[in-house]
Coordinates of C-alpha atoms and ligand atoms in Angstrom, one line a residue:
X11 CA 144.3 120.3 104.2
X12 CA 144.7 116.7 103.1
X13 CA 148.4 116.9 104.0
X14 CA 147.5 118.3 107.4
X15 CA 145.1 115.5 108.0
X16 CA 147.6 113.0 107.2
X17 CA 150.2 114.8 109.4
X18 CA 147.7 114.8 112.1
X19 CA 147.0 111.1 111.7
X20 CA 150.7 110.3 111.7
X21 CA 150.8 111.8 115.3
X22 CA 148.0 109.4 116.3
X23 CA 150.1 106.3 115.2
X24 CA 152.9 107.1 117.6
X25 CA 151.6 104.8 120.3
X26 CA 150.5 106.4 123.6
X27 CA 151.4 110.0 122.5
X28 CA 149.3 112.8 123.5
X29 CA 148.2 114.9 120.7
X30 CA 149.1 118.2 122.1
X31 CA 149.4 119.6 125.5
X32 CA 145.7 120.9 125.5
X33 CA 144.2 117.7 124.0
X34 CA 144.2 114.8 126.3
X35 CA 143.2 112.1 123.7
X36 CA 146.1 109.5 123.1
X37 CA 146.3 107.2 120.4
X38 CA 145.5 104.2 122.7
X39 CA 142.2 105.9 123.3
X40 CA 140.9 106.2 119.8
X41 CA 138.6 103.5 118.5
X42 CA 139.1 102.1 115.0
X43 CA 136.0 103.9 113.8
X44 CA 137.2 107.3 115.3
X45 CA 140.4 106.9 113.5
X46 CA 138.5 106.0 110.2
X47 CA 136.3 109.1 110.6
X48 CA 139.3 111.4 111.1
X49 CA 140.3 110.5 107.5
X50 CA 136.9 111.2 106.1
X51 CA 137.3 114.4 104.0
X52 CA 133.9 116.3 104.0
X53 CA 132.4 117.2 100.7
X54 CA 132.3 121.0 99.9
X55 CA 130.8 123.0 97.2
X56 CA 133.5 123.8 94.9
X57 CA 132.7 127.6 95.0
X58 CA 134.1 127.7 98.5
X59 CA 137.4 126.5 97.5
X60 CA 138.5 129.4 95.2
X61 CA 137.9 133.2 94.5
X62 CA 134.3 134.0 94.5
X63 CA 131.9 137.0 94.4
X64 CA 128.7 138.2 96.0
X65 CA 125.3 138.5 94.9
X66 CA 122.8 140.5 97.1
X67 CA 119.1 139.6 97.2
X68 CA 116.3 142.0 97.9
X69 CA 115.9 143.9 101.2
X70 CA 114.2 141.7 103.6
X71 CA 111.6 143.9 105.4
X72 CA 108.9 141.5 105.7
X73 CA 109.2 139.8 109.1
X74 CA 105.9 139.3 111.3
X75 CA 105.6 142.0 113.8
X76 CA 107.7 144.1 111.5
X77 CA 107.5 147.5 113.4
X78 CA 108.3 146.1 116.7
X79 CA 111.1 144.1 115.5
X80 CA 112.5 147.1 113.6
X81 CA 112.5 149.1 117.0
X82 CA 114.7 146.3 118.4
X83 CA 117.1 146.2 115.3
X84 CA 117.3 149.8 113.8
X85 CA 120.5 149.1 112.1
X86 CA 120.1 145.5 110.9
X87 CA 116.4 145.4 110.0
X88 CA 115.7 145.1 106.3
X89 CA 119.3 144.3 105.1
X90 CA 119.5 142.0 102.1
X91 CA 120.4 138.3 101.9
X92 CA 123.7 137.5 100.0
X93 CA 124.8 134.6 97.9
X94 CA 128.2 133.5 97.2
X95 CA 128.5 133.2 93.4
X96 CA 131.3 132.6 90.8
X97 CA 133.7 135.3 90.5
X98 CA 133.0 136.3 86.9
X99 CA 136.2 138.3 85.9
X100 CA 136.4 140.2 89.2
X101 CA 139.7 140.6 91.0
X102 CA 141.0 137.4 92.8
X103 CA 141.5 138.0 96.3
X104 CA 143.9 136.2 98.7
X105 CA 141.9 136.5 101.6
X106 CA 142.1 139.0 104.5
X107 CA 143.9 138.4 107.8
X108 CA 141.2 137.8 110.2
X109 CA 140.7 137.3 113.8
X110 CA 137.6 135.5 114.6
X111 CA 135.9 134.0 117.7
X112 CA 133.7 131.1 117.7
X113 CA 131.2 129.9 120.3
X114 CA 129.0 126.9 120.8
X115 CA 125.7 127.7 122.4
X116 CA 122.8 125.5 123.8
X117 CA 122.5 121.7 123.6
X118 CA 125.0 119.8 121.6
X119 CA 124.2 118.5 118.0
X120 CA 126.3 116.2 115.9
X121 CA 128.4 118.2 113.5
X122 CA 129.5 121.1 115.7
X123 CA 133.1 120.1 115.5
X124 CA 132.9 120.2 111.6
X125 CA 131.5 123.8 111.7
X126 CA 134.6 124.7 113.7
X127 CA 137.1 122.7 111.5
X128 CA 135.4 124.1 108.5
X129 CA 135.5 127.7 109.7
X130 CA 139.2 127.1 110.7
X131 CA 140.1 125.6 107.3
X132 CA 138.5 128.5 105.5
X133 CA 140.4 131.0 107.4
X134 CA 143.7 129.3 107.2
X135 CA 143.5 128.3 103.6
X136 CA 142.7 131.9 102.6
X137 CA 145.3 133.6 104.8
X138 CA 147.8 131.6 107.1
X139 CA 148.1 134.8 109.5
X140 CA 144.3 134.5 110.3
X141 CA 143.6 133.5 114.0
X142 CA 140.6 131.5 115.3
X143 CA 139.7 131.7 119.1
X144 CA 137.2 129.3 120.6
X145 CA 135.3 130.7 123.7
X146 CA 135.1 128.1 126.4
X147 CA 131.9 126.6 127.7
X148 CA 129.4 128.6 125.8
X149 CA 128.5 132.4 125.7
X150 CA 129.6 132.6 129.3
X151 CA 133.2 132.3 127.8
X152 CA 132.8 135.4 126.0
X153 CA 131.7 137.3 129.1
X154 CA 134.5 135.8 131.1
X155 CA 137.0 136.2 128.3
X156 CA 137.8 132.5 128.5
X157 CA 139.0 131.2 125.3
X158 CA 141.6 129.0 123.7
X159 CA 143.4 129.5 120.3
X160 CA 142.3 126.9 117.9
X161 CA 145.1 125.6 115.6
X162 CA 145.3 122.4 113.4
X163 CA 146.9 120.2 116.2
X164 CA 144.1 121.1 118.6
X165 CA 141.3 120.7 116.0
X166 CA 142.5 117.4 114.3
X167 CA 141.2 114.9 116.7
X168 CA 137.6 116.4 116.6
X169 CA 137.3 116.2 112.8
X170 CA 134.0 114.4 111.9
X171 CA 133.5 113.5 115.6
X172 CA 130.4 113.9 117.7
X173 CA 130.1 116.2 120.9
X174 CA 130.8 119.7 121.6
X175 CA 133.7 119.1 124.0
X176 CA 136.4 120.7 121.9
X177 CA 135.4 124.1 123.6
X178 CA 132.1 123.2 125.3
X179 CA 128.8 124.9 125.5
X180 CA 126.3 126.5 127.8
X181 CA 123.0 128.4 127.7
X182 CA 124.0 131.7 128.9
X183 CA 121.8 134.4 127.5
X184 CA 123.9 137.7 127.1
X185 CA 121.2 140.2 128.1
X186 CA 122.3 142.6 131.0
X187 CA 124.2 146.0 130.4
X188 CA 127.1 144.5 132.6
X189 CA 127.2 141.3 130.5
X190 CA 127.3 143.5 127.2
X191 CA 130.1 145.6 128.7
X192 CA 132.0 142.5 129.5
X193 CA 131.4 141.1 125.9
X194 CA 132.8 144.5 124.5
X195 CA 135.9 144.1 126.5
X196 CA 136.6 140.6 125.4
X197 CA 135.9 141.4 121.8
X198 CA 138.1 144.5 122.0
X199 CA 140.9 142.8 123.8
X200 CA 141.1 140.2 121.2
X201 CA 140.5 142.7 118.4
X202 CA 138.0 140.4 116.7
X203 CA 136.9 140.9 113.2
X204 CA 134.1 138.3 113.7
X205 CA 132.2 136.2 116.0
X206 CA 130.6 132.9 114.9
X207 CA 127.6 131.8 117.1
X208 CA 126.7 128.2 116.6
X209 CA 123.3 127.7 118.2
X210 CA 119.5 127.1 117.9
X211 CA 116.7 129.7 117.7
X212 CA 117.4 131.4 121.1
X213 CA 121.2 131.5 120.5
X214 CA 120.7 132.9 117.0
X215 CA 118.3 135.6 118.4
X216 CA 121.1 136.4 120.8
X217 CA 123.6 136.6 117.9
X218 CA 121.3 139.2 116.1
X219 CA 121.2 141.2 119.3
X220 CA 125.0 141.1 119.6
X221 CA 125.3 142.0 115.9
X222 CA 123.0 145.0 116.4
X223 CA 124.8 146.0 119.5
X224 CA 128.3 146.0 117.8
X225 CA 127.0 148.1 114.8
X226 CA 125.4 150.6 117.2
X227 CA 128.7 150.9 119.2
X228 CA 130.5 151.4 115.9
X229 CA 132.7 148.3 116.7
X230 CA 134.1 146.2 113.7
X231 CA 133.1 142.8 115.0
X232 CA 130.7 141.1 112.7
X233 CA 128.4 138.4 114.0
X234 CA 127.3 135.3 111.9
X235 CA 124.9 132.7 113.2
X236 CA 125.1 128.9 112.3
X237 CA 121.8 126.9 112.6
X238 CA 122.2 124.1 115.0
X239 CA 119.7 121.9 116.9
X240 CA 118.7 118.3 116.8
X241 CA 115.2 119.4 117.4
X242 CA 114.8 120.4 113.7
X243 CA 112.7 123.4 114.4
X244 CA 115.1 126.0 113.3
X245 CA 113.8 125.7 109.7
X246 CA 112.1 128.1 107.4
X247 CA 112.1 129.5 104.0
X248 CA 115.7 130.5 104.4
X249 CA 117.2 127.6 106.4
X250 CA 116.4 124.1 104.9
X251 CA 117.4 122.3 108.1
X252 CA 119.4 122.7 111.2
X253 CA 122.5 120.6 111.6
X254 CA 122.4 117.6 113.9
X255 CA 118.8 116.5 113.1
X256 CA 119.9 114.0 110.4
X257 CA 122.2 112.3 112.8
X258 CA 120.1 112.4 115.9
X259 CA 117.0 111.0 114.1
X260 CA 119.1 108.1 112.8
X261 CA 120.4 107.3 116.2
X262 CA 116.9 107.3 117.7
X263 CA 115.5 105.4 114.9
X264 CA 117.8 102.6 115.5
X265 CA 117.0 102.6 119.2
X266 CA 113.3 102.7 118.7
X267 CA 113.4 99.9 115.9
X268 CA 115.3 97.7 118.6
X269 CA 112.4 98.4 121.0
X270 CA 109.9 97.3 118.3
X271 CA 111.9 94.0 117.8
X272 CA 112.0 93.5 121.6
X273 CA 108.2 94.0 121.9
X274 CA 107.5 91.5 119.2
X275 CA 110.2 88.9 120.5
X276 CA 109.3 89.0 124.3
X277 CA 105.6 89.8 123.6
X278 CA 105.1 91.1 127.1
X279 CA 105.9 94.9 127.3
X280 CA 104.5 98.2 126.1
X281 CA 107.4 100.5 125.4
X282 CA 106.6 104.4 125.9
X283 CA 109.3 106.3 124.4
X284 CA 109.6 110.0 124.6
X285 CA 111.9 111.6 122.0
X286 CA 113.7 114.9 122.4
X287 CA 112.4 118.0 120.6
X288 CA 111.4 120.6 122.9
X289 CA 108.9 122.5 121.0
X290 CA 108.2 120.6 117.9
X291 CA 107.6 117.0 116.9
X292 CA 110.0 116.6 113.9
X293 CA 112.0 114.1 115.6
X294 CA 109.1 112.0 116.6
X295 CA 107.6 112.2 113.1
X296 CA 110.8 111.3 111.3
X297 CA 111.5 108.3 113.8
X298 CA 107.9 107.2 113.3
X299 CA 108.4 107.1 109.6
X300 CA 111.6 105.2 109.9
X301 CA 110.4 102.6 112.4
X302 CA 106.5 102.3 112.1
X303 CA 105.5 102.2 115.9
X304 CA 102.0 101.3 116.9
X305 CA 101.2 104.8 117.8
X306 CA 103.1 108.0 117.5
X307 CA 101.6 111.2 119.1
X308 CA 102.5 114.3 117.1
X309 CA 102.1 117.4 119.4
X310 CA 101.1 119.8 116.7
X311 CA 98.1 117.4 115.7
X312 CA 97.1 117.1 119.3
X313 CA 97.1 120.9 119.5
X314 CA 95.1 121.2 116.3
X315 CA 92.5 118.7 117.6
X316 CA 92.6 120.5 121.0
X317 CA 93.1 117.0 122.7
X318 CA 93.2 117.2 126.3
X319 CA 95.4 115.0 128.6
X320 CA 92.3 112.9 129.3
X321 CA 91.5 112.5 125.7
X322 CA 95.0 111.5 124.7
X323 CA 95.1 109.0 127.7
X324 CA 91.8 107.4 126.4
X325 CA 93.1 107.1 122.8
X326 CA 96.2 105.2 124.1
X327 CA 94.0 103.0 126.3
X328 CA 91.8 102.3 123.3
X329 CA 94.8 101.0 121.3
X330 CA 96.1 98.8 124.2
X331 CA 92.5 97.2 124.6
X332 CA 92.2 96.6 121.0
X333 CA 95.5 94.8 120.8
X334 CA 95.0 92.9 124.0
X335 CA 91.8 91.5 122.4
X336 CA 94.0 90.2 119.6
X337 CA 96.3 88.5 122.2
X338 CA 99.0 91.3 121.7
X339 CA 99.9 92.8 125.1
X340 CA 102.7 94.5 123.8
X341 CA 103.6 97.6 121.5
X342 CA 105.6 100.7 121.0
X343 CA 104.2 104.2 121.6
X344 CA 106.3 107.3 120.6
X345 CA 105.8 110.8 122.0
X346 CA 107.4 114.1 121.6
X347 CA 109.3 115.6 124.7
X348 CA 107.1 118.8 124.3
X349 CA 103.8 116.8 124.1
X350 CA 102.3 118.4 127.4
X351 CA 102.8 121.9 126.0
X352 CA 100.5 121.0 123.0
X353 CA 97.5 119.9 125.1
X354 CA 95.4 122.9 125.6
X355 CA 94.6 122.2 129.2
X356 CA 98.3 121.4 130.3
X357 CA 99.5 124.4 128.1
X358 CA 97.2 126.8 129.9
X359 CA 98.6 125.5 133.1
X360 CA 102.2 125.9 132.0
X361 CA 101.5 129.5 130.7
X362 CA 100.2 130.5 134.2
X363 CA 103.1 128.8 135.8
X364 CA 105.5 130.7 133.6
X365 CA 104.0 134.0 134.6
X366 CA 103.8 133.2 138.2
X367 CA 107.5 131.9 138.2
X368 CA 108.8 134.8 136.1
X369 CA 110.2 136.4 139.2
X370 CA 112.0 133.3 140.4
X371 CA 111.3 129.8 142.2
X372 CA 108.3 129.4 144.4
X373 CA 107.2 126.6 146.5
X374 CA 104.0 124.6 145.4
X375 CA 102.0 126.1 148.3
X376 CA 102.8 129.6 147.0
X377 CA 102.0 128.7 143.5
X378 CA 98.6 126.9 143.8
X379 CA 96.5 129.9 145.0
X380 CA 97.8 132.0 142.0
X381 CA 96.4 129.5 139.4
X382 CA 93.0 129.9 137.9
X383 CA 90.5 127.3 139.1
X384 CA 90.7 125.1 136.0
X385 CA 94.5 124.9 136.2
X386 CA 94.4 124.5 139.9
X387 CA 92.2 121.3 139.5
X388 CA 94.6 120.0 136.8
X389 CA 97.7 120.8 138.8
X390 CA 96.4 118.9 141.8
X391 CA 95.3 115.9 139.7
X392 CA 98.7 115.4 138.2
X393 CA 101.0 112.7 139.7
X394 CA 103.1 114.7 142.3
X395 CA 106.4 114.0 140.5
X396 CA 105.0 115.6 137.3
X397 CA 103.5 118.7 139.1
X398 CA 106.9 119.2 140.7
X399 CA 108.7 118.9 137.3
X400 CA 106.4 121.5 135.9
X401 CA 107.5 124.0 138.4
X402 CA 111.2 123.6 138.0
X403 CA 113.2 126.7 137.0
X404 CA 112.9 127.9 133.5
X405 CA 116.0 127.9 131.3
X406 CA 117.8 131.2 130.7
X407 CA 115.8 131.9 127.8
X408 CA 112.4 131.5 129.8
X409 CA 111.6 128.0 128.3
X410 CA 110.1 125.3 130.4
X411 CA 112.7 122.5 130.7
X412 CA 110.5 119.8 129.1
X413 CA 113.4 117.5 128.9
X414 CA 113.0 117.2 132.7
X415 CA 109.2 116.5 132.5
X416 CA 108.8 112.7 132.3
X417 CA 105.6 112.8 130.0
X418 CA 106.1 109.1 129.3
X419 CA 105.7 108.3 133.0
X420 CA 102.8 110.7 133.2
X421 CA 101.0 108.9 130.3
X422 CA 101.8 105.5 131.7
X423 CA 100.3 106.4 135.0
X424 CA 97.2 108.0 133.4
X425 CA 96.7 105.0 131.0
X426 CA 97.1 102.5 134.0
X427 CA 94.5 104.3 136.0
X428 CA 92.2 104.5 132.9
X429 CA 92.5 100.7 132.2
X430 CA 91.7 100.0 136.0
X431 CA 88.7 102.3 135.8
X432 CA 87.4 100.4 132.7
X433 CA 87.9 97.1 134.4
X434 CA 86.0 98.3 137.5
X435 CA 83.2 99.5 135.1
X436 CA 83.0 96.0 133.7
X437 CA 84.7 96.8 130.4
X438 CA 87.3 94.7 129.0
X439 CA 90.4 94.4 131.4
X440 CA 93.9 93.6 130.0
X441 CA 97.3 93.1 131.1
X442 CA 99.4 96.2 130.7
X443 CA 103.3 96.0 131.4
X444 CA 104.6 99.4 130.4
X445 CA 108.4 100.4 130.3
X446 CA 109.2 104.1 130.0
X447 CA 112.1 105.3 127.9
X448 CA 113.6 108.7 127.0
X449 CA 115.8 109.2 124.1
X450 CA 117.4 112.5 124.0
X451 CA 120.9 112.9 125.2
X452 CA 121.7 109.6 123.5
X453 CA 121.6 111.3 120.2
X454 CA 123.1 114.7 120.7
X455 CA 126.7 113.8 120.6
X456 CA 126.8 110.9 118.2
X457 CA 129.3 110.5 115.4
X458 CA 127.8 112.8 112.8
X459 CA 126.3 111.2 109.7
X460 CA 128.1 112.0 106.3
X461 CA 125.3 114.4 105.7
X462 CA 125.9 116.3 108.9
X463 CA 129.7 116.2 108.4
X464 CA 129.5 117.7 105.0
X465 CA 126.8 120.3 105.8
X466 CA 128.7 121.4 108.9
X467 CA 131.9 121.7 107.3
X468 CA 130.2 123.7 104.5
X469 CA 128.5 125.9 107.1
X470 CA 131.8 126.7 108.7
X471 CA 133.4 127.7 105.4
X472 CA 130.3 129.9 104.7
X473 CA 130.4 131.6 108.1
X474 CA 134.1 132.5 107.5
X475 CA 133.3 133.8 104.1
X476 CA 130.5 136.0 105.4
X477 CA 132.9 137.4 108.1
X478 CA 135.5 138.0 105.5
X479 CA 132.9 139.7 103.2
X480 CA 132.1 142.2 106.1
X481 CA 128.5 140.8 106.6
X482 CA 126.8 140.9 110.0
X483 CA 123.5 139.8 111.6
X484 CA 123.2 136.9 109.0
X485 CA 122.8 133.3 109.5
X486 CA 125.0 131.1 107.3
X487 CA 122.8 129.2 104.8
X488 CA 123.0 126.3 102.5
X489 CA 120.5 125.7 99.9
X490 CA 119.5 122.5 97.9
X491 CA 120.5 120.1 100.5
X492 CA 118.8 117.2 98.8
X493 CA 121.3 117.6 95.8
X494 CA 124.9 116.3 96.2
X495 CA 127.1 118.9 98.3
X496 CA 128.9 119.8 95.0
X497 CA 125.6 121.5 93.8
X498 CA 124.8 123.3 97.2
X499 CA 124.4 127.0 97.2
X500 CA 125.7 129.1 100.1
X501 CA 125.1 132.4 101.5
X502 CA 123.5 134.2 104.4
X503 CA 120.0 135.4 105.4
X504 CA 119.2 138.2 107.8
X505 CA 118.4 136.8 111.3
X506 CA 115.7 139.5 111.7
X507 CA 113.5 138.2 108.9
X508 CA 113.1 135.0 110.8
X509 CA 111.8 136.6 114.0
X510 CA 108.5 137.5 115.6
X511 CA 107.5 138.8 119.0
X512 CA 107.0 136.3 121.8
X513 CA 106.3 136.3 125.4
X514 CA 109.2 135.1 127.5
X515 CA 109.8 135.6 131.2
X516 CA 106.7 137.7 131.4
X517 CA 107.8 140.1 128.5
X518 CA 107.3 140.6 124.9
X519 CA 110.6 140.0 123.0
X520 CA 111.8 139.4 119.6
X521 CA 112.8 135.6 119.0
X522 CA 113.4 133.6 116.0
X523 CA 110.3 131.6 115.2
X524 CA 110.4 127.9 115.7
X525 CA 109.1 125.8 112.9
X526 CA 106.4 123.3 114.1
X527 CA 105.5 120.2 112.2
X528 CA 103.3 121.4 109.1
X529 CA 100.2 119.2 109.3
X530 CA 99.8 119.9 105.5
X531 CA 103.4 118.9 104.8
X532 CA 104.5 116.0 102.9
X533 CA 106.1 114.0 105.9
X534 CA 102.9 114.5 107.9
X535 CA 100.7 113.3 105.0
X536 CA 102.6 110.1 104.5
X537 CA 102.5 109.3 108.2
X538 CA 98.8 109.9 108.6
X539 CA 98.3 107.6 105.4
X540 CA 100.4 104.8 106.9
X541 CA 99.8 105.0 110.7
X542 CA 96.6 103.0 110.8
X543 CA 98.3 100.0 109.4
X544 CA 100.9 100.1 112.1
X545 CA 98.3 100.0 115.0
X546 CA 97.4 96.5 115.1
X547 CA 100.1 94.7 112.9
X548 CA 103.7 94.6 113.8
X549 CA 105.1 96.4 110.9
X550 CA 108.3 97.4 112.8
X551 CA 111.0 98.8 110.5
X552 CA 114.6 98.5 111.1
X553 CA 116.7 101.3 109.6
X554 CA 119.7 100.1 111.4
X555 CA 122.6 102.3 112.7
X556 CA 124.2 105.4 111.2
X557 CA 125.9 104.3 108.0
X558 CA 129.2 105.9 107.2
X559 CA 130.0 103.5 104.5
X560 CA 128.2 101.4 101.9
X561 CA 124.9 102.0 100.0
X562 CA 123.2 104.1 102.7
X563 CA 126.3 106.2 103.4
X564 CA 125.0 109.4 101.9
X565 CA 121.4 108.9 102.6
X566 CA 119.6 111.9 104.3
X567 CA 116.6 111.9 106.5
X568 CA 113.0 111.4 105.3
X569 CA 111.8 114.8 106.6
X570 CA 114.3 116.8 104.6
X571 CA 113.9 114.6 101.4
X572 CA 110.0 115.0 101.5
X573 CA 109.8 118.6 102.6
X574 CA 112.8 120.3 101.1
X575 CA 111.7 123.6 99.6
X576 CA 113.7 126.0 97.6
X577 CA 114.6 129.1 99.7
X578 CA 113.5 132.3 98.7
X579 CA 116.1 134.6 96.8
Ligands
FBP15 P1 119.0 123.4 121.5 O1 117.8 123.9 121.0 O2 119.8 124.2 122.3 O3 119.8 122.8 120.3 O4 118.7 122.2 122.4 C1 117.6 121.2 122.2 C2 117.5 120.3 123.2 O5 118.3 119.1 122.9 C3 116.1 119.9 123.5 O6 115.7 118.8 122.6 C4 115.9 119.7 124.9 O7 114.8 119.9 125.4 C5 117.0 120.5 125.4 O8 117.9 120.7 124.5 C6 117.5 120.0 126.7 O9 118.4 120.9 127.3 P2 119.5 120.5 128.3 O10 120.7 120.2 127.6 O11 119.8 121.9 128.9 O12 119.0 119.6 129.3

């Protein structure tokens, strides 16, 4: 592979030359860092480089809602996990000729290109006749039979680079009989032995449904999922972390620490910063631990304490007044993107809206009469922009699009009103000059950290190995991630064991459970011990940009370091 990389790089050096007809990047476009990262060779567990064997775990028939999940997955439910193990004296295989498709699904996450390059290298190194197809623009590319063949020339410029643009992505959910028929046609016409779905919880749920469907149709195509999402909520006893989280939190931490230094330099602004993470607050928690803001709201805690919108507003106003009394009319507040869904009153409203909107878009005057009295009152009391944002169309998986709900502006508005009320009532007034921020899209396509480069390259190899081993309905897994990559253990866990039944688009359906912040976990414990000391002091911490070289090059995020747990066998 090293030779190939050098060959690829030699092409870049020919000034102005386009890399291939399909790749529009020319040497003049590549930054010095881009070039340097092309030459980074990801670290890989040695077991994936040679002949290996398999070890099966126990059958996995212990999902929550077991009976119902079994009904959806009669062929896959209960199958064992598998581990790639040393080939103790078994026959040395050269690798089968395989035809494999790969698809990127959902929001981008740093490292996706390395999953693809890892998959390609695995297939190519095992058997030069194997072929990798990349479906274009997400699962809709499978439905439309829209693909490109991925070869070294096409892949090379994307090695260790951010983004999903080598083939693109979307959020199409494959669900109707017509869509399944189209997928069957595509898979049959390409004669696919395997399909690798790189996605989050919803996309991996879809991967399991496809795997079950292919088995039921007696088709040979195996389906393997790869755990992706910056949100960090595709995590459980089997998956230690999703790829992309490590890089994204490093990008956001740098930005937030810059805000802290701005606050303490100019001493005039309150920065309200919403961070991505649709359903869980892992990103906010990690960024708080890295940067020490004056306040960080953790949605899961808000939910546990049953704090309403008004209560959260008052707690922020208290902080602002306390600091103002010390002559400090500035600070940093972090909030998770999904905060509103954790407040019981707003969550109730959203659930009612989900049911009302399950049949499609409705105007506000059609919605309001269908709400319960309590939710109607809340809905009417919200700033009109936020009320409108809550009624926007759901995503194809039935989720509220929280990235479009500007909860930082909602809180700024509510806190402003609260401070004015306090002033009117003769309580301490104070100057409040807020600035809203939303950091989400800024982190999803960043140059991946060394950790994500190595992890993703390993996941790509593992997915290839699982397909070659004839496995289906599994998610590729890498265990012991806090150790050096040379000590990682690789294999696959059944997707069905990670599922429970949830209500989506007005129906009960199986979905992979999202992992919320564990309020008894190590990361939250450290946060809750330290946060009081950040309120009134300016203990802003600057972790700096992602390090690819030097002493921090192989550092991994705090959440994974403090909460890594050994997976079940
Ligand atoms: P995935 O779960 O697909 O990885 O996406 C996560 C995410 O980045 C969330 O943090 C955010 O709410 C959402 O995508 C935004 O989606 P979109 O790209 O459709 O605006």
